[in-house]
Tab-separated table of C-alpha atoms and ligand atoms in Angstrom:
chain	number	residue	atom	x	y	z
A	18	UNK	CA	-46.162	12.943	5.533
A	19	UNK	CA	-43.783	15.541	4.502
A	20	UNK	CA	-40.849	15.965	2.641
A	21	UNK	CA	-39.460	19.274	3.986
A	22	UNK	CA	-36.758	20.804	2.077
A	23	UNK	CA	-35.472	24.268	4.044
A	24	UNK	CA	-33.188	26.507	1.911
A	25	UNK	CA	-31.314	28.224	4.813
A	26	UNK	CA	-30.061	26.939	7.938
A	27	UNK	CA	-32.573	29.352	10.026
A	28	UNK	CA	-35.117	27.816	8.116
A	29	UNK	CA	-33.885	24.536	8.974
A	30	UNK	CA	-34.021	25.219	12.573
A	31	UNK	CA	-37.498	26.647	12.870
A	32	UNK	CA	-38.230	23.843	11.428
A	33	UNK	CA	-36.989	21.579	13.503
A	34	UNK	CA	-38.453	23.275	16.283
A	35	UNK	CA	-42.206	23.418	14.384
A	36	UNK	CA	-41.812	19.825	13.158
A	37	UNK	CA	-40.451	17.802	16.476
A	38	UNK	CA	-41.729	14.679	14.101
A	39	UNK	CA	-39.756	15.281	11.323
A	40	UNK	CA	-36.518	13.053	11.153
A	41	UNK	CA	-33.515	14.944	9.798
A	42	UNK	CA	-31.989	13.312	6.824
A	43	UNK	CA	-28.415	14.095	5.133
A	44	UNK	CA	-26.790	11.683	2.521
A	45	UNK	CA	-29.739	8.806	3.866
A	46	UNK	CA	-27.132	6.061	4.084
A	47	UNK	CA	-28.273	5.374	7.168
A	48	UNK	CA	-31.734	6.819	7.624
A	49	UNK	CA	-32.727	4.597	3.990
A	50	UNK	CA	-31.593	1.243	5.798
A	51	UNK	CA	-34.032	1.936	7.976
A	52	UNK	CA	-37.250	3.332	6.043
A	53	UNK	CA	-36.324	0.518	3.095
A	54	UNK	CA	-35.862	-2.594	5.582
A	55	UNK	CA	-37.376	-2.019	8.877
A	56	UNK	CA	-40.250	-0.489	7.675
A	57	UNK	CA	-39.439	2.608	9.553
A	58	UNK	CA	-41.823	5.304	8.513
A	59	UNK	CA	-41.009	8.641	9.757
A	60	UNK	CA	-44.061	11.045	9.928
A	61	UNK	CA	-41.782	13.192	8.072
A	62	UNK	CA	-38.655	14.012	6.877
A	63	UNK	CA	-36.099	17.044	7.468
A	64	UNK	CA	-34.396	17.160	4.156
A	65	UNK	CA	-30.569	19.207	5.000
A	66	UNK	CA	-29.603	18.471	1.405
A	67	UNK	CA	-30.621	22.184	0.046
A	68	UNK	CA	-29.126	24.303	2.607
A	69	UNK	CA	-26.390	25.791	1.013
A	70	UNK	CA	-22.808	25.431	2.842
A	71	UNK	CA	-23.170	22.633	4.647
A	72	UNK	CA	-20.863	20.275	2.858
A	73	UNK	CA	-17.915	22.795	3.241
A	74	UNK	CA	-14.986	22.855	5.142
A	75	UNK	CA	-12.929	25.946	6.373
A	76	UNK	CA	-9.528	27.001	7.996
A	77	UNK	CA	-10.329	28.680	11.383
A	78	UNK	CA	-6.101	29.107	11.911
A	79	UNK	CA	-5.515	26.174	14.808
A	80	UNK	CA	-8.794	24.549	13.787
A	81	UNK	CA	-10.615	23.922	11.061
A	82	UNK	CA	-14.556	23.644	10.630
A	83	UNK	CA	-16.203	20.816	8.855
A	84	UNK	CA	-19.662	21.112	7.959
A	85	UNK	CA	-22.340	18.626	8.740
A	86	UNK	CA	-22.811	17.463	5.194
A	87	UNK	CA	-19.191	16.869	3.998
A	88	UNK	CA	-19.113	13.433	2.611
A	89	UNK	CA	-16.502	10.893	3.168
A	90	UNK	CA	-15.310	11.420	-0.209
A	91	UNK	CA	-14.931	14.846	0.199
A	92	UNK	CA	-13.226	14.149	3.544
A	93	UNK	CA	-10.826	12.189	2.054
A	94	UNK	CA	-9.731	14.657	-0.900
A	95	UNK	CA	-9.568	17.301	1.612
A	96	UNK	CA	-8.865	16.652	5.043
A	97	UNK	CA	-5.388	14.845	4.861
A	98	UNK	CA	-3.461	17.265	6.044
A	99	UNK	CA	-4.973	18.838	8.806
A	100	UNK	CA	-6.985	15.643	10.185
A	101	UNK	CA	-5.244	12.967	9.101
A	102	UNK	CA	-7.315	10.195	10.897
A	103	UNK	CA	-10.569	11.428	10.082
A	104	UNK	CA	-9.270	11.629	6.256
A	105	UNK	CA	-7.805	7.725	7.123
A	106	UNK	CA	-10.939	6.528	8.080
A	107	UNK	CA	-13.224	8.254	5.999
A	108	UNK	CA	-11.020	6.141	3.210
A	109	UNK	CA	-12.556	2.876	4.787
A	110	UNK	CA	-16.192	4.040	5.174
A	111	UNK	CA	-18.669	1.201	3.077
A	112	UNK	CA	-18.447	1.538	-0.118
A	113	UNK	CA	-17.443	4.677	-3.360
A	114	UNK	CA	-21.266	5.033	-3.436
A	115	UNK	CA	-21.778	5.211	0.380
A	116	UNK	CA	-18.705	7.859	0.820
A	117	UNK	CA	-19.706	9.491	-2.025
A	118	UNK	CA	-23.200	10.321	0.321
A	119	UNK	CA	-22.324	9.251	3.911
A	120	UNK	CA	-21.709	12.349	6.001
A	121	UNK	CA	-20.221	13.077	9.054
A	122	UNK	CA	-23.231	15.043	10.354
A	123	UNK	CA	-24.908	11.643	9.922
A	124	UNK	CA	-22.075	9.322	11.646
A	125	UNK	CA	-22.818	11.631	14.300
A	126	UNK	CA	-26.598	12.017	14.783
A	127	UNK	CA	-26.425	7.793	14.584
A	128	UNK	CA	-23.994	7.812	16.900
A	129	UNK	CA	-23.518	3.981	16.728
A	130	UNK	CA	-20.601	2.550	18.292
A	131	UNK	CA	-19.081	1.654	15.119
A	132	UNK	CA	-19.292	4.510	13.640
A	133	UNK	CA	-15.759	5.298	11.894
A	134	UNK	CA	-15.560	9.020	12.609
A	135	UNK	CA	-16.032	8.900	16.264
A	136	UNK	CA	-12.708	7.517	17.207
A	137	UNK	CA	-10.766	10.317	15.276
A	138	UNK	CA	-12.828	12.792	17.014
A	139	UNK	CA	-12.108	11.768	20.362
A	140	UNK	CA	-8.254	10.908	19.719
A	141	UNK	CA	-8.255	14.820	18.604
A	142	UNK	CA	-10.433	16.411	20.845
A	143	UNK	CA	-13.069	17.942	18.700
A	144	UNK	CA	-15.990	19.535	19.448
A	145	UNK	CA	-19.138	19.823	17.753
A	146	UNK	CA	-21.268	22.706	17.004
A	147	UNK	CA	-24.964	22.149	17.874
A	148	UNK	CA	-27.999	24.626	17.451
A	149	UNK	CA	-31.571	24.982	17.699
A	150	UNK	CA	-33.861	27.700	18.016
A	151	UNK	CA	-32.981	28.441	21.319
A	152	UNK	CA	-29.397	28.747	20.655
A	153	UNK	CA	-25.918	27.195	20.031
A	154	UNK	CA	-24.104	25.035	22.119
A	155	UNK	CA	-20.526	23.795	21.790
A	156	UNK	CA	-20.105	19.955	22.509
A	157	UNK	CA	-16.746	18.288	23.596
A	158	UNK	CA	-16.776	15.311	21.593
A	159	UNK	CA	-15.410	13.311	24.875
A	160	UNK	CA	-18.621	14.169	26.254
A	161	UNK	CA	-21.041	13.726	23.235
A	162	UNK	CA	-21.867	10.159	23.196
A	163	UNK	CA	-23.978	8.924	25.941
A	164	UNK	CA	-25.229	5.452	25.130
A	165	UNK	CA	-25.474	2.846	22.136
A	166	UNK	CA	-27.068	5.644	19.261
A	167	UNK	CA	-27.555	8.187	21.855
A	168	UNK	CA	-25.940	11.307	22.165
A	169	UNK	CA	-25.771	14.703	24.107
A	170	UNK	CA	-28.020	16.160	20.693
A	171	UNK	CA	-31.211	17.695	22.227
A	172	UNK	CA	-34.522	16.826	19.859
A	173	UNK	CA	-34.946	20.243	18.535
A	174	UNK	CA	-31.169	20.753	18.052
A	175	UNK	CA	-29.165	20.006	14.383
A	176	UNK	CA	-25.566	19.662	14.218
A	177	UNK	CA	-24.124	22.496	12.722
A	178	UNK	CA	-20.125	21.837	12.524
A	179	UNK	CA	-17.457	19.750	14.000
A	180	UNK	CA	-14.650	22.080	14.982
A	181	UNK	CA	-11.316	20.103	14.610
A	182	UNK	CA	-7.823	21.078	15.778
A	183	UNK	CA	-5.279	21.018	13.178
A	184	UNK	CA	-2.928	18.184	13.269
A	185	UNK	CA	0.572	18.946	14.840
A	186	UNK	CA	2.068	15.806	14.548
A	187	UNK	CA	1.391	12.397	12.859
A	188	UNK	CA	-2.494	10.664	13.626
A	189	UNK	CA	-3.516	7.047	12.749
A	190	UNK	CA	-6.877	5.149	12.550
A	191	UNK	CA	-7.111	1.571	11.825
A	192	UNK	CA	-9.663	-0.748	11.973
A	193	UNK	CA	-10.368	-4.533	11.599
A	194	UNK	CA	-13.167	-6.140	9.916
A	195	UNK	CA	-13.724	-9.051	7.724
A	196	UNK	CA	-12.424	-7.767	4.518
A	197	UNK	CA	-11.254	-4.147	3.376
A	198	UNK	CA	-14.840	-3.025	2.065
A	199	UNK	CA	-18.119	-2.830	3.417
A	200	UNK	CA	-17.980	-3.903	6.931
A	201	UNK	CA	-18.636	-2.889	9.908
A	202	UNK	CA	-15.804	-2.629	12.027
A	203	UNK	CA	-14.885	-5.677	14.736
A	204	UNK	CA	-13.004	-2.810	16.249
A	205	UNK	CA	-11.137	0.501	15.648
A	206	UNK	CA	-8.758	2.992	16.844
A	207	UNK	CA	-7.116	6.410	16.362
A	208	UNK	CA	-4.391	8.150	18.050
A	209	UNK	CA	-3.365	11.326	17.742
A	210	UNK	CA	0.165	12.782	18.835
A	211	UNK	CA	-0.445	16.620	19.548
A	212	UNK	CA	3.042	18.051	19.298
A	213	UNK	CA	2.209	21.551	20.253
A	214	UNK	CA	0.486	20.461	23.677
A	215	UNK	CA	2.830	17.584	24.472
A	216	UNK	CA	0.300	15.195	24.379
A	217	UNK	CA	-1.758	12.472	22.881
A	218	UNK	CA	-5.405	11.624	22.420
A	219	UNK	CA	-7.179	8.040	21.650
A	220	UNK	CA	-10.519	7.046	20.382
A	221	UNK	CA	-11.732	3.609	20.404
A	222	UNK	CA	-14.730	2.519	18.434
A	223	UNK	CA	-16.710	-0.889	17.985
A	224	UNK	CA	-15.612	-2.049	21.662
A	225	UNK	CA	-18.034	-0.610	23.917
A	226	UNK	CA	-21.956	0.500	24.202
A	227	UNK	CA	-20.727	4.056	22.803
A	228	UNK	CA	-17.350	4.801	21.346
A	229	UNK	CA	-14.763	5.934	24.293
A	230	UNK	CA	-11.028	6.873	24.926
A	231	UNK	CA	-8.497	4.869	26.530
A	232	UNK	CA	-8.160	7.731	29.419
A	233	UNK	CA	-5.176	5.144	31.225
A	234	UNK	CA	-3.535	4.686	28.217
A	235	UNK	CA	-3.133	8.433	27.667
A	236	UNK	CA	-2.353	9.311	30.314
A	237	UNK	CA	0.522	6.563	31.123
A	238	UNK	CA	1.871	7.827	27.452
A	239	UNK	CA	1.621	11.144	28.268
A	240	UNK	CA	3.790	10.266	31.686
A	241	UNK	CA	6.642	8.492	29.859
A	242	UNK	CA	6.858	10.639	26.796
A	243	UNK	CA	7.457	13.746	29.432
A	244	UNK	CA	9.611	11.589	31.804
A	245	UNK	CA	11.921	10.738	28.671
A	246	UNK	CA	11.975	13.986	27.133
A	247	UNK	CA	10.757	12.063	24.262
A	248	UNK	CA	8.940	15.244	22.418
A	249	UNK	CA	12.061	17.257	22.396
A	250	UNK	CA	14.730	14.627	21.596
A	251	UNK	CA	12.780	13.122	19.383
A	252	UNK	CA	14.160	9.245	20.154
A	253	UNK	CA	13.046	5.995	19.360
A	254	UNK	CA	10.545	4.628	21.969
A	255	UNK	CA	11.034	1.338	23.934
A	256	UNK	CA	8.653	-1.507	22.450
A	257	UNK	CA	8.016	-1.918	26.274
A	258	UNK	CA	6.396	1.436	26.160
A	259	UNK	CA	4.402	0.353	22.808
A	260	UNK	CA	3.275	-2.915	24.748
A	261	UNK	CA	2.317	-0.979	27.844
A	262	UNK	CA	0.167	1.617	25.896
A	263	UNK	CA	-1.474	-1.360	24.051
A	264	UNK	CA	-2.644	-3.222	27.234
A	265	UNK	CA	-4.050	-0.066	29.189
A	266	UNK	CA	-5.999	0.691	26.003
A	267	UNK	CA	-7.237	-2.627	26.099
A	268	UNK	CA	-8.418	-1.967	29.476
A	269	UNK	CA	-10.748	0.816	28.319
A	270	UNK	CA	-12.932	-1.602	26.313
A	271	UNK	CA	-15.648	-3.103	27.211
A	272	UNK	CA	-16.945	-5.439	23.875
A	273	UNK	CA	-19.349	-8.075	23.599
A	274	UNK	CA	-19.985	-11.528	21.717
A	275	UNK	CA	-21.944	-10.792	18.668
A	276	UNK	CA	-22.437	-12.323	15.215
A	277	UNK	CA	-19.139	-10.521	13.512
A	278	UNK	CA	-16.544	-11.375	16.183
A	279	UNK	CA	-15.977	-12.772	19.776
A	280	UNK	CA	-15.569	-10.234	22.758
A	281	UNK	CA	-12.166	-12.231	23.130
A	282	UNK	CA	-10.891	-11.152	19.684
A	283	UNK	CA	-12.066	-7.746	19.664
A	284	UNK	CA	-9.505	-7.124	22.747
A	285	UNK	CA	-6.911	-9.140	20.687
A	286	UNK	CA	-7.165	-6.981	17.602
A	287	UNK	CA	-7.878	-3.925	19.307
A	288	UNK	CA	-4.381	-4.571	21.729
A	289	UNK	CA	-2.652	-5.017	18.126
A	290	UNK	CA	-4.290	-1.696	16.352
A	291	UNK	CA	-3.026	0.300	19.320
A	292	UNK	CA	0.124	-1.090	19.244
A	293	UNK	CA	0.988	-0.482	15.953
A	294	UNK	CA	-0.680	2.908	15.582
A	295	UNK	CA	1.548	4.051	18.209
A	296	UNK	CA	4.291	2.527	16.511
A	297	UNK	CA	3.196	4.242	13.018
A	298	UNK	CA	2.595	7.728	14.676
A	299	UNK	CA	6.098	7.769	16.420
A	300	UNK	CA	8.174	6.704	13.342
A	301	UNK	CA	6.287	9.306	11.511
A	302	UNK	CA	7.153	11.587	14.374
A	303	UNK	CA	11.151	10.626	14.403
A	304	UNK	CA	11.026	11.139	10.714
A	305	UNK	CA	10.457	14.849	11.165
A	306	UNK	CA	6.669	15.105	10.472
A	307	UNK	CA	6.588	18.858	9.661
B	2	UNK	CA	-45.587	15.625	-3.634
B	3	UNK	CA	-44.414	15.778	-7.012
B	4	UNK	CA	-40.308	15.327	-7.971
B	5	UNK	CA	-38.956	17.095	-10.759
B	6	UNK	CA	-35.302	15.992	-12.133
B	7	UNK	CA	-33.419	15.338	-14.907
B	8	UNK	CA	-33.076	12.216	-15.947
B	9	UNK	CA	-30.534	11.527	-18.509
B	10	UNK	CA	-30.479	15.309	-20.162
B	11	UNK	CA	-34.502	15.223	-19.992
B	12	UNK	CA	-36.582	17.008	-17.583
B	13	UNK	CA	-38.963	14.793	-16.059
B	14	UNK	CA	-41.765	14.993	-13.252
B	15	UNK	CA	-42.662	11.777	-10.823
B	16	UNK	CA	-46.548	12.734	-9.532
B	17	UNK	CA	-47.487	11.161	-5.886
B	18	UNK	CA	-44.295	10.015	-4.898
B	19	UNK	CA	-44.606	9.457	-1.128
B	20	UNK	CA	-41.989	10.532	1.589
B	21	UNK	CA	-40.228	7.563	2.209
B	22	UNK	CA	-40.023	6.072	-1.089
B	23	UNK	CA	-36.353	6.221	-2.840
B	24	UNK	CA	-34.981	7.296	-5.783
B	25	UNK	CA	-34.295	3.824	-7.223
B	26	UNK	CA	-38.306	3.213	-6.861
B	27	UNK	CA	-38.956	6.120	-8.448
B	28	UNK	CA	-36.804	5.372	-11.540
B	29	UNK	CA	-38.167	1.896	-12.171
B	30	UNK	CA	-41.685	2.285	-11.059
B	31	UNK	CA	-42.515	6.089	-11.865
B	32	UNK	CA	-40.650	6.754	-14.849
B	33	UNK	CA	-40.378	2.855	-16.341
B	34	UNK	CA	-36.443	3.290	-16.263
B	35	UNK	CA	-35.718	-0.564	-15.049
B	36	UNK	CA	-31.878	-0.499	-16.046
B	37	UNK	CA	-30.690	0.178	-11.988
B	38	UNK	CA	-31.426	-3.183	-10.533
B	39	UNK	CA	-33.195	-3.753	-7.200
B	40	UNK	CA	-31.422	-6.449	-5.129
B	41	UNK	CA	-31.191	-5.247	-1.464
B	42	UNK	CA	-32.251	-1.810	-0.620
B	43	UNK	CA	-29.477	-1.353	1.535
B	44	UNK	CA	-26.547	-0.347	-0.069
B	45	UNK	CA	-24.855	-3.316	-0.101
B	46	UNK	CA	-24.858	-4.522	-3.589
B	47	UNK	CA	-24.426	-1.682	-5.616
B	48	UNK	CA	-26.849	-2.791	-8.515
B	49	UNK	CA	-29.253	-0.094	-7.869
B	50	UNK	CA	-25.986	2.245	-8.895
B	51	UNK	CA	-26.451	5.506	-10.642
B	52	UNK	CA	-24.794	9.173	-11.104
B	53	UNK	CA	-26.478	11.882	-8.965
B	54	UNK	CA	-24.951	15.124	-9.857
B	55	UNK	CA	-21.873	13.362	-11.540
B	56	UNK	CA	-21.433	11.063	-8.257
B	57	UNK	CA	-22.110	7.389	-8.499
B	58	UNK	CA	-24.486	6.566	-5.562
B	59	UNK	CA	-26.700	3.890	-4.737
B	60	UNK	CA	-30.362	4.759	-5.705
B	61	UNK	CA	-31.715	2.860	-3.091
B	62	UNK	CA	-30.408	4.875	-0.371
B	63	UNK	CA	-31.329	8.654	-1.561
B	64	UNK	CA	-34.769	9.467	-0.351
B	65	UNK	CA	-37.055	10.304	-3.475
B	66	UNK	CA	-37.683	13.969	-2.301
B	67	UNK	CA	-33.832	14.748	-2.060
B	68	UNK	CA	-33.565	14.329	-6.069
B	69	UNK	CA	-35.770	17.126	-6.769
B	70	UNK	CA	-33.693	19.056	-9.493
B	71	UNK	CA	-30.930	16.976	-9.731
B	72	UNK	CA	-28.898	15.697	-12.684
B	73	UNK	CA	-29.339	11.817	-12.370
B	74	UNK	CA	-27.806	9.387	-15.156
B	75	UNK	CA	-28.790	5.764	-15.426
B	76	UNK	CA	-27.369	2.871	-17.758
B	77	UNK	CA	-30.432	4.190	-20.387
B	78	UNK	CA	-28.680	7.380	-20.947
B	79	UNK	CA	-24.843	5.642	-22.001
B	80	UNK	CA	-25.877	3.764	-25.376
B	81	UNK	CA	-26.571	6.210	-28.530
B	82	UNK	CA	-29.301	5.148	-30.900
B	83	UNK	CA	-27.926	2.659	-32.494
B	84	UNK	CA	-24.323	2.230	-30.595
B	85	UNK	CA	-22.814	1.033	-27.178
B	86	UNK	CA	-20.732	3.121	-24.941
B	87	UNK	CA	-17.412	2.637	-25.404
B	88	UNK	CA	-17.469	1.097	-21.815
B	89	UNK	CA	-20.545	-1.125	-22.486
B	90	UNK	CA	-18.302	-2.267	-25.770
B	91	UNK	CA	-15.470	-3.214	-23.687
B	92	UNK	CA	-17.538	-5.215	-21.095
B	93	UNK	CA	-18.964	-7.018	-24.092
B	94	UNK	CA	-14.964	-7.970	-25.597
B	95	UNK	CA	-14.163	-8.715	-22.302
B	96	UNK	CA	-16.690	-11.448	-21.718
B	97	UNK	CA	-17.699	-9.885	-18.366
B	98	UNK	CA	-21.418	-9.765	-18.534
B	99	UNK	CA	-23.052	-13.251	-17.752
B	100	UNK	CA	-26.330	-12.858	-16.399
B	101	UNK	CA	-25.940	-9.011	-16.318
B	102	UNK	CA	-27.762	-8.131	-13.135
B	103	UNK	CA	-25.013	-6.256	-12.168
B	104	UNK	CA	-23.520	-4.761	-15.270
B	105	UNK	CA	-25.690	-1.811	-15.119
B	106	UNK	CA	-24.485	-0.518	-11.421
B	107	UNK	CA	-20.743	-1.326	-12.379
B	108	UNK	CA	-20.959	0.749	-15.865
B	109	UNK	CA	-22.491	3.716	-13.576
B	110	UNK	CA	-19.689	3.246	-10.772
B	111	UNK	CA	-16.875	2.461	-13.528
B	112	UNK	CA	-18.219	5.533	-15.241
B	113	UNK	CA	-17.610	7.904	-12.474
B	114	UNK	CA	-13.887	6.479	-12.235
B	115	UNK	CA	-12.942	7.106	-15.795
B	116	UNK	CA	-14.232	10.567	-16.060
B	117	UNK	CA	-12.224	11.259	-12.869
B	118	UNK	CA	-9.361	8.787	-13.869
B	119	UNK	CA	-8.889	7.808	-17.601
B	120	UNK	CA	-6.457	5.579	-17.052
B	121	UNK	CA	-6.875	3.955	-13.711
B	122	UNK	CA	-4.447	1.024	-12.656
B	123	UNK	CA	-6.284	-2.653	-11.860
B	124	UNK	CA	-5.727	-1.749	-7.646
B	125	UNK	CA	-7.861	1.736	-8.410
B	126	UNK	CA	-10.424	-0.179	-10.464
B	127	UNK	CA	-10.804	-2.759	-7.949
B	128	UNK	CA	-11.292	-0.183	-4.938
B	129	UNK	CA	-13.867	1.688	-7.297
B	130	UNK	CA	-15.989	-1.476	-7.725
B	131	UNK	CA	-15.785	-2.423	-4.059
B	132	UNK	CA	-19.497	-1.662	-3.737
B	133	UNK	CA	-20.903	-3.577	-6.642
B	134	UNK	CA	-21.636	-7.156	-6.388
B	135	UNK	CA	-21.519	-9.715	-8.747
B	136	UNK	CA	-22.458	-13.487	-8.402
B	137	UNK	CA	-20.722	-14.688	-11.704
B	138	UNK	CA	-18.106	-13.491	-13.257
B	139	UNK	CA	-15.464	-13.599	-10.408
B	140	UNK	CA	-14.965	-9.659	-11.153
B	141	UNK	CA	-11.603	-10.686	-13.021
B	142	UNK	CA	-13.422	-10.172	-16.771
B	143	UNK	CA	-14.749	-6.745	-15.260
B	144	UNK	CA	-11.397	-5.513	-14.248
B	145	UNK	CA	-10.165	-6.835	-17.731
B	146	UNK	CA	-13.390	-4.511	-19.475
B	147	UNK	CA	-12.562	-1.548	-17.267
B	148	UNK	CA	-8.701	-1.637	-18.461
B	149	UNK	CA	-9.668	-2.193	-21.882
B	150	UNK	CA	-11.697	0.710	-21.399
B	151	UNK	CA	-9.251	2.642	-20.086
B	152	UNK	CA	-6.587	1.873	-22.797
B	153	UNK	CA	-8.580	2.429	-25.648
B	154	UNK	CA	-7.419	5.294	-27.957
B	155	UNK	CA	-8.963	8.470	-27.807
B	156	UNK	CA	-12.716	8.421	-29.713
B	157	UNK	CA	-12.855	4.730	-29.994
C	27	FAD	C1	-23.223	-0.251	2.816
C	27	FAD	C2	-23.513	0.794	3.975
C	27	FAD	C3	-22.375	0.651	4.630
C	27	FAD	C4	-21.561	1.612	5.392
C	27	FAD	N1	-20.408	1.552	6.253
C	27	FAD	C5	-20.051	2.528	7.273
C	27	FAD	C6	-18.503	2.165	7.443
C	27	FAD	O1	-17.507	0.990	7.137
C	27	FAD	N2	-18.250	3.398	8.559
C	27	FAD	C7	-19.452	4.224	9.405
C	27	FAD	O2	-19.184	4.364	10.079
C	27	FAD	N3	-20.661	4.002	9.109
C	27	FAD	C8	-20.663	3.042	7.429
C	27	FAD	N4	-22.389	2.760	7.084
C	27	FAD	C9	-23.084	4.012	8.095
C	27	FAD	C10	-23.773	5.465	7.251
C	27	FAD	O3	-23.062	5.470	5.975
C	27	FAD	C11	-22.728	6.412	7.882
C	27	FAD	O4	-22.890	6.480	9.450
C	27	FAD	C12	-22.987	7.832	7.283
C	27	FAD	O5	-21.712	8.480	7.939
C	27	FAD	C13	-24.322	8.485	7.745
C	27	FAD	O6	-24.366	9.692	7.024
C	27	FAD	P1	-25.517	10.281	6.557
C	27	FAD	O7	-25.066	11.269	5.810
C	27	FAD	O8	-25.381	9.484	5.367
C	27	FAD	O9	-26.742	10.068	7.412
C	27	FAD	P2	-28.241	10.274	7.181
C	27	FAD	O10	-28.767	8.569	7.051
C	27	FAD	O11	-28.827	11.046	6.112
C	27	FAD	O12	-28.632	10.378	8.873
C	27	FAD	C14	-27.891	9.630	9.983
C	27	FAD	C15	-28.912	10.119	11.044
C	27	FAD	O13	-28.165	11.086	11.339
C	27	FAD	C16	-29.298	11.971	11.642
C	27	FAD	N5	-28.802	13.517	11.151
C	27	FAD	C17	-27.877	13.918	9.973
C	27	FAD	N6	-27.453	15.139	9.807
C	27	FAD	C18	-27.907	15.505	11.103
C	27	FAD	C19	-27.811	16.916	11.510
C	27	FAD	N7	-27.047	17.958	10.871
C	27	FAD	N8	-27.915	17.495	12.569
C	27	FAD	C20	-28.785	16.187	13.185
C	27	FAD	N9	-28.888	14.835	13.173
C	27	FAD	C21	-28.720	14.725	11.562
C	27	FAD	C22	-30.429	11.734	11.209
C	27	FAD	O14	-31.581	12.397	11.307
C	27	FAD	C23	-30.183	10.135	11.324
C	27	FAD	O15	-30.770	9.568	12.537
C	27	FAD	C24	-22.786	2.493	6.000
C	27	FAD	C25	-23.905	2.245	5.614
C	27	FAD	C26	-24.038	1.717	4.320
C	27	FAD	C27	-25.535	1.607	3.903
C	28	FES	S1	-30.389	-2.584	-4.335
C	28	FES	FE1	-29.281	-0.392	-3.766
C	28	FES	S2	-27.086	-1.093	-3.066
C	28	FES	FE2	-28.410	-2.876	-3.635
C	29	FES	S1	-23.274	-11.124	-14.560
C	29	FES	FE1	-24.501	-11.617	-13.129
C	29	FES	S2	-24.313	-11.031	-11.493
C	29	FES	FE2	-22.517	-10.296	-12.412
């Protein structure tokens, strides 16, 4: 057993290639739970916490680039302007202690259907940068999640960053759980209005084997908004559009009965979240968001 | 492996640390600092909360090797030679300590809050201790203690 602690990104990639048995660790809030209790004993850890710069974000004109080790606490503090749905999602993660350590890279590494970053990354059409000694790949968030805790990340790759288009109109994220703190979501939903492209984006968590988008709901709302010239005229959106949108969001889910909730309740909750997210976003848009 | 870190201002080295060990184990079993408590080892209860480079973290979720070079503060570092810290004294005054198991973690969580915001409102206090479970007090006295600590005159 070894604790590998690279001091540079290049060294991290080299160690990843040379030690396939070593499990990467960033904030440890997912991995350590498994190691402490489940007796999960990886042969080695590849500790990314000493690689400089991974916790930072930068402004790339139309985009922001978020480093994989950026914590929820930092995303709440810094990303409310350019990535409001992600900042909102970060605010609801775990507890202050978990937000101080848990990272976006770790959330992607685990790729749990309940991970709170995913709906926001889907709704904003983010891109995930991954790299190995073989080279770099840019993976659309919408293609990243393959199955429960399975993603496009190859065994020799590391998550290098997340590229998120800057918000040009309101975004929302909401989740339902048993209480405010420390719950795994029963259902979550993110909505992003992309005013510049005049289209919307959605993301659903905890309602299928992977985080998913609500494609039919997106197409429906895009068409309604275009037909009624709502983007230009900034008119109130009829209630029936909200309700149809919510219904279509629910059809994208494939929830299960489990200890936290029944599938029927998950569907119901998701419909309510989708309805409200659209109402909140559109109301803010009419108020002249930026 | 050996892990060298600063604990409550003093350089310490823990020897023979295993890779899957966590910081809580390192502090309690290797350095004899039993103030941070172990209840769940899942990040759920907050009784193991310490400050790591200023941030309140669950020591049970920090791989021990990641603490190499870190500045760690535990409840043992709060009181002076013969004097409790102001927040500790407020806990006693408010009656916020019953069995005391949760107290070290709460003091470390609130320490981070009071460093950032010397006068937080009740909502902010409650949000900040959402990751610290107490089975005895019902939290009311803890919130009162935090408010007492916040409103104390400077230097008191
Ligand atoms: C009490 C508690 C409450 C929680 N509440 C929530 C919640 O409300 N919402 C939520 O979404 N999550 C929650 N979590 C889960 C966890 O905190 C998050 O998933 C967090 O984002 C994980 O980040 P980390 O850096 O701590 O991950 P780590 O544990 O360090 O890593 C997680 C996985 O990602 C891999 N990994 C990490 N970084 C990289 C990288 N750069 N490249 C490749 N692979 C990488 C690791 O190998 C590992 O498999 C909670 C956890 C706990 C213990
Ligand atoms: S022992 Fe660490 S959170 Fe419970
Ligand atoms: S005083 Fe007993 S758990 Fe809080």
